[in-house]
CSV table of C-alpha atoms in Angstrom, one decimal:
chain,number,residue,atom,x,y,z
A,31,MET,CA,-3.8,-3.6,-19.8
A,32,LYS,CA,-4.8,-6.9,-21.5
A,33,ASN,CA,-6.8,-9.2,-19.4
A,34,ILE,CA,-4.1,-11.7,-18.3
A,35,PHE,CA,-5.9,-12.9,-15.3
A,36,GLN,CA,-7.7,-16.2,-15.1
A,37,LYS,CA,-9.6,-15.2,-12.0
A,38,THR,CA,-10.1,-17.5,-9.1
A,39,THR,CA,-12.4,-16.0,-6.4
A,40,ILE,CA,-11.1,-16.9,-2.9
A,41,LEU,CA,-13.1,-16.2,0.2
A,42,LEU,CA,-10.7,-14.5,2.6
A,43,THR,CA,-11.4,-13.9,6.3
A,44,VAL,CA,-13.0,-10.5,6.9
A,45,CYS,CA,-11.2,-8.2,9.3
A,46,GLY,CA,-12.1,-5.0,11.1
A,47,LEU,CA,-9.6,-2.2,11.8
A,48,ALA,CA,-9.1,-3.2,15.4
A,49,SER,CA,-9.6,-6.9,15.3
A,50,CYS,CA,-10.1,-9.8,13.0
A,51,ALA,CA,-13.3,-11.7,12.9
A,52,ALA,CA,-12.8,-15.4,12.8
A,53,GLU,CA,-16.2,-16.0,11.2
A,54,GLN,CA,-16.1,-16.9,7.5
A,55,ASP,CA,-18.9,-16.8,5.0
A,56,ASP,CA,-19.7,-19.9,2.9
A,57,ALA,CA,-17.2,-20.2,0.1
A,58,GLU,CA,-18.5,-19.6,-3.4
A,59,THR,CA,-15.3,-21.2,-4.8
A,60,MET,CA,-12.4,-22.8,-3.0
A,61,ASN,CA,-9.5,-23.7,-5.2
A,62,ASP,CA,-7.5,-26.8,-4.0
A,63,ALA,CA,-4.2,-24.9,-4.4
A,64,ALA,CA,-5.3,-21.8,-2.5
A,65,ALA,CA,-5.4,-22.9,1.2
A,66,ALA,CA,-1.7,-23.1,2.0
A,67,PRO,CA,-0.5,-22.5,5.6
A,68,ALA,CA,-0.2,-19.0,7.1
A,69,VAL,CA,2.9,-17.1,6.3
A,70,SER,CA,5.7,-17.9,8.7
A,71,ASN,CA,7.0,-15.5,11.3
A,72,ILE,CA,3.8,-13.4,11.4
A,73,ASP,CA,1.6,-15.7,13.5
A,74,LYS,CA,0.0,-12.8,15.2
A,75,PHE,CA,-1.9,-12.1,12.0
A,76,GLU,CA,-2.5,-15.7,10.9
A,77,ALA,CA,-6.2,-15.3,11.3
A,78,TYR,CA,-6.3,-13.2,8.1
A,79,THR,CA,-2.9,-13.6,6.6
A,80,GLN,CA,-2.9,-16.5,4.1
A,81,ARG,CA,-0.8,-17.7,1.2
A,82,PHE,CA,-2.3,-18.4,-2.3
A,83,SER,CA,-0.5,-20.1,-5.2
A,84,GLU,CA,-2.8,-19.0,-8.1
A,85,THR,CA,-4.2,-15.7,-9.4
A,86,THR,CA,-6.6,-14.5,-6.7
A,87,GLU,CA,-9.4,-11.9,-6.5
A,88,ILE,CA,-9.9,-10.3,-3.1
A,89,THR,CA,-13.1,-8.5,-2.4
A,90,GLN,CA,-13.4,-8.3,1.4
A,91,HIS,CA,-13.2,-5.2,3.5
A,92,HIS,CA,-9.9,-6.0,5.1
A,93,ALA,CA,-7.6,-8.8,4.0
A,94,THR,CA,-3.8,-9.4,3.8
A,95,GLY,CA,-1.8,-12.3,2.6
A,96,HIS,CA,0.6,-13.6,-0.1
A,97,VAL,CA,-0.1,-14.6,-3.7
A,98,GLY,CA,3.1,-16.4,-4.6
A,99,ASP,CA,5.9,-14.4,-3.1
A,100,PHE,CA,4.0,-11.1,-3.2
A,101,PHE,CA,2.3,-9.8,-0.1
A,102,PHE,CA,-0.9,-7.8,-0.6
A,103,THR,CA,-3.0,-5.5,1.4
A,104,HIS,CA,-6.6,-4.8,0.6
A,105,TRP,CA,-8.6,-2.3,2.8
A,106,LYS,CA,-11.8,-0.3,2.4
A,107,ASP,CA,-14.2,1.3,4.7
A,108,GLY,CA,-17.2,0.7,2.5
A,109,GLY,CA,-18.2,0.7,-1.2
A,110,ALA,CA,-17.1,-1.9,-3.8
A,111,ALA,CA,-13.5,-2.5,-4.8
A,112,SER,CA,-11.5,-5.6,-5.6
A,113,LEU,CA,-7.9,-6.5,-6.1
A,114,THR,CA,-6.8,-9.3,-8.5
A,115,LEU,CA,-3.1,-10.4,-8.1
A,116,SER,CA,-1.1,-13.1,-9.9
A,117,PRO,CA,2.0,-14.9,-8.4
A,118,GLU,CA,4.1,-13.0,-11.0
A,119,GLY,CA,3.1,-9.6,-9.6
A,120,ASP,CA,0.5,-8.7,-12.3
A,121,PHE,CA,-2.4,-6.9,-10.6
A,122,SER,CA,-5.6,-5.0,-11.2
A,123,VAL,CA,-7.8,-2.9,-8.9
A,124,SER,CA,-11.4,-2.2,-9.9
A,125,TRP,CA,-13.7,0.1,-8.0
A,126,GLU,CA,-17.2,1.5,-8.1
A,127,GLY,CA,-18.1,5.1,-7.6
A,128,GLY,CA,-19.2,6.0,-4.1
A,129,GLY,CA,-18.4,7.7,-0.8
A,130,TYR,CA,-15.7,5.5,0.7
A,131,ASN,CA,-11.9,5.0,0.9
A,132,TYR,CA,-9.9,2.1,-0.6
A,133,VAL,CA,-6.2,1.3,-0.6
A,134,GLY,CA,-4.6,-1.9,-1.8
A,135,GLY,CA,-1.9,-3.5,-3.9
A,136,PRO,CA,1.0,-5.9,-4.0
A,137,GLY,CA,4.5,-5.8,-2.5
A,138,TRP,CA,6.2,-7.0,0.7
A,139,HIS,CA,5.0,-7.5,4.3
A,140,TYR,CA,7.8,-5.3,5.7
A,141,GLY,CA,9.5,-2.1,4.6
A,142,ASP,CA,13.1,-2.1,3.5
A,143,GLU,CA,15.1,1.2,3.2
A,144,ASP,CA,17.4,-0.4,0.6
A,145,ARG,CA,14.6,-1.8,-1.6
A,146,VAL,CA,14.4,-0.8,-5.2
A,147,ILE,CA,10.9,-1.2,-6.6
A,148,GLY,CA,10.2,-1.9,-10.2
A,149,TYR,CA,6.8,-1.4,-11.6
A,150,ARG,CA,4.7,-0.6,-14.6
A,151,PHE,CA,1.1,0.8,-14.8
A,152,ASP,CA,-0.7,0.1,-18.0
A,153,GLU,CA,-4.1,1.5,-17.0
A,154,ASP,CA,-5.3,4.2,-14.6
A,155,SER,CA,-8.8,5.6,-15.0
A,156,GLY,CA,-8.6,8.1,-12.2
A,157,ALA,CA,-7.1,6.7,-8.9
A,158,SER,CA,-6.6,9.3,-6.2
A,159,TYR,CA,-3.0,7.9,-5.8
A,160,ILE,CA,-0.8,5.5,-7.6
A,161,THR,CA,2.0,5.2,-5.0
A,162,LEU,CA,4.6,3.3,-3.2
A,163,TYR,CA,2.9,3.0,0.2
A,164,GLY,CA,3.8,1.7,3.6
A,165,TRP,CA,4.2,2.2,7.4
A,166,GLY,CA,6.7,2.4,10.1
A,167,TYR,CA,5.9,1.9,13.8
A,168,ASP,CA,7.8,2.2,17.1
A,169,GLU,CA,5.7,0.9,20.0
A,170,THR,CA,8.3,2.2,22.6
A,171,MET,CA,7.5,5.8,21.7
A,172,SER,CA,4.6,7.8,23.3
A,173,THR,CA,1.4,7.6,21.3
A,174,SER,CA,1.1,11.4,21.9
A,175,ASP,CA,4.1,11.9,19.5
A,176,PRO,CA,2.9,11.5,15.9
A,177,ALA,CA,6.4,10.3,15.0
A,178,HIS,CA,5.7,7.0,16.6
A,179,LEU,CA,3.7,5.9,13.6
A,180,VAL,CA,4.3,7.0,10.0
A,181,GLU,CA,2.3,6.4,6.9
A,182,TYR,CA,4.5,7.2,3.8
A,183,TYR,CA,3.8,7.7,0.1
A,184,VAL,CA,6.1,8.0,-2.8
A,185,LEU,CA,3.6,9.2,-5.4
A,186,GLN,CA,3.8,8.3,-9.0
A,187,ARG,CA,0.3,9.4,-10.3
A,188,TRP,CA,-2.5,11.3,-8.6
A,189,THR,CA,-5.8,13.2,-9.0
A,190,TYR,CA,-5.7,14.8,-5.5
A,191,ASP,CA,-2.7,17.0,-4.5
A,192,PRO,CA,-1.6,16.0,-1.0
A,193,SER,CA,0.7,19.0,-0.7
A,194,GLN,CA,-2.3,21.1,0.2
A,195,ASN,CA,-2.2,21.9,3.9
A,196,ALA,CA,1.1,20.1,4.3
A,197,GLU,CA,4.5,21.2,5.5
A,198,TYR,CA,7.1,21.4,2.8
A,199,GLY,CA,10.5,19.7,3.3
A,200,THR,CA,12.9,19.7,0.5
A,201,THR,CA,13.3,19.0,-3.3
A,202,PHE,CA,15.7,16.4,-4.6
A,203,VAL,CA,16.4,14.2,-7.6
A,204,SER,CA,16.2,10.4,-7.6
A,205,ASP,CA,16.8,8.3,-10.7
A,206,GLY,CA,16.6,11.4,-12.8
A,207,ILE,CA,13.2,12.4,-11.4
A,208,GLU,CA,12.7,15.6,-9.3
A,209,TYR,CA,10.6,15.1,-6.2
A,210,SER,CA,9.4,17.5,-3.5
A,211,THR,CA,8.7,16.3,0.1
A,212,TYR,CA,5.8,17.1,2.4
A,213,ARG,CA,4.6,16.1,5.9
A,214,SER,CA,1.1,16.2,7.3
A,215,VAL,CA,-0.6,14.9,10.5
A,216,ARG,CA,-3.6,12.6,10.8
A,217,GLU,CA,-5.4,12.9,14.1
A,218,GLU,CA,-7.2,9.8,15.4
A,219,LYS,CA,-7.6,8.2,12.0
A,220,PRO,CA,-7.5,4.5,10.9
A,221,SER,CA,-4.0,3.0,10.8
A,222,ILE,CA,-2.2,-0.3,11.2
A,223,ASN,CA,-2.4,0.3,15.0
A,224,ALA,CA,-6.1,1.1,15.5
A,225,PRO,CA,-7.3,4.8,15.3
A,226,SER,CA,-4.2,6.8,16.0
A,227,THR,CA,-2.5,10.2,15.6
A,228,PHE,CA,0.4,9.9,13.2
A,229,TYR,CA,2.5,11.5,10.5
A,230,GLN,CA,2.2,11.1,6.8
A,231,TYR,CA,5.4,11.6,4.7
A,232,TRP,CA,5.0,12.4,1.0
A,233,SER,CA,7.4,12.5,-2.0
A,234,LYS,CA,5.7,14.0,-5.0
A,235,PRO,CA,7.4,14.1,-8.4
A,236,ALA,CA,7.3,17.3,-10.5
A,237,GLU,CA,5.5,15.4,-13.2
A,238,GLN,CA,3.2,12.4,-13.1
A,239,ARG,CA,4.8,9.2,-14.2
A,240,PRO,CA,3.6,7.9,-17.6
A,241,LEU,CA,1.6,4.7,-18.2
A,242,GLY,CA,2.9,1.8,-20.2
A,243,GLU,CA,6.6,2.2,-19.2
A,244,ASP,CA,8.8,0.4,-16.8
A,245,GLN,CA,9.6,2.6,-13.8
A,246,LYS,CA,11.9,2.4,-10.8
A,247,ILE,CA,11.7,3.8,-7.2
A,248,ILE,CA,14.9,4.0,-5.2
A,249,PHE,CA,13.4,4.1,-1.8
A,250,ALA,CA,16.6,4.9,0.1
A,251,ASP,CA,16.7,8.3,-1.7
A,252,HIS,CA,13.3,9.2,-0.3
A,253,VAL,CA,14.2,8.0,3.3
A,254,GLN,CA,17.3,10.2,3.1
A,255,ALA,CA,15.4,13.3,1.8
A,256,TRP,CA,12.8,12.9,4.6
A,257,ALA,CA,15.6,12.5,7.2
A,258,GLU,CA,17.3,15.7,6.0
A,259,SER,CA,14.1,17.6,7.2
A,260,GLY,CA,14.2,15.6,10.5
A,261,TRP,CA,11.4,13.3,9.4
A,262,ILE,CA,12.5,9.8,10.5
A,263,ILE,CA,10.6,6.6,9.7
A,264,PRO,CA,10.3,4.3,12.7
A,265,ASP,CA,10.8,0.5,12.5
A,266,MET,CA,9.6,-0.7,9.1
A,267,ASN,CA,9.9,-4.4,10.0
A,268,ASN,CA,7.6,-4.5,13.0
A,269,PHE,CA,4.9,-7.0,14.0
A,270,ASP,CA,3.8,-5.2,17.1
A,271,ALA,CA,1.0,-3.0,15.7
A,272,SER,CA,-2.5,-4.3,16.5
A,273,ASP,CA,-3.9,-4.7,13.0
A,274,ASP,CA,-1.2,-5.2,10.3
A,275,PRO,CA,2.5,-5.6,9.9
A,276,THR,CA,4.5,-2.6,8.6
A,277,TYR,CA,4.0,-3.6,4.9
A,278,GLN,CA,5.4,-1.8,1.8
A,279,VAL,CA,3.3,-2.1,-1.4
A,280,MET,CA,2.7,-0.5,-4.7
A,281,ALA,CA,-0.7,0.7,-4.0
A,282,VAL,CA,-3.8,2.1,-5.6
A,283,GLU,CA,-5.9,4.4,-3.4
A,284,VAL,CA,-9.3,5.9,-4.1
A,285,PHE,CA,-11.4,8.1,-1.9
A,286,ASN,CA,-14.9,9.1,-2.7
A,287,PRO,CA,-14.5,8.1,-6.3
A,288,PRO,CA,-17.0,9.9,-8.5
A,289,GLU,CA,-17.3,7.0,-10.9
A,290,ASP,CA,-16.2,3.4,-11.6
A,291,GLY,CA,-12.6,2.9,-12.5
A,292,THR,CA,-9.7,0.5,-12.9
A,293,ALA,CA,-5.9,0.6,-12.5
A,294,SER,CA,-3.6,-2.3,-13.5
A,295,GLY,CA,0.0,-3.1,-13.9
A,296,GLN,CA,2.9,-5.2,-12.5
A,297,VAL,CA,5.4,-4.9,-9.7
A,298,TRP,CA,8.8,-6.6,-9.2
A,299,ASP,CA,12.0,-6.4,-7.2
A,300,GLY,CA,14.0,-3.7,-9.1
A,301,ARG,CA,17.4,-4.6,-7.7
């Protein structure tokens, strides 16, 4: 992808998985237009959820916020990775090789079953996953039931096959693309609600989606396919988790990347 970003480095508050540190390092650069008020209606996360009006580069270990109207999440447990996002939805993720996990990208601070996601990836030099990614959470369910918390993926490109050691669900067609569904369990792993035991739902296309072309994900088709196997997503518009809202983003994920890499593209509302 051509370098369309005029990068403005913004110092975001650094957050841990279970709590947000209020301490802030000295700012290298603070843009006058960057420090807008916290996003309304999610005051619980105002310590590290901010709104930026210009293209922003995020480098911290855990940060969320909005650039223009697009929400972003940016999380890593080590290593070096950065997310650059414009108010128009253009974004780029860059990472260095190493032994760590990173996931981040732009989208919305809540999931919507009826959302249609438009996107295009122009560059992918080896991400573990290029995916629609999000969470559902029901705080009224027992935490001993993995269904109380669901991490979901609608894969588009990948270098690691998540169907390994996962339960097969069904095969279906959405927007002319054949997908197969899988479910796996994560036991006491990082989540939007501290280390927890939870389900992962996967939709995996028969073929990886190409670069350089506009694509569309009809999320309702995936929710229906999962439900046909009895796999229900809990509340996707929930602010009761301890660490993050139940966001829905077009994400880049890398884990233990063997070398440096970049993925870049654009996301938009596809309806």
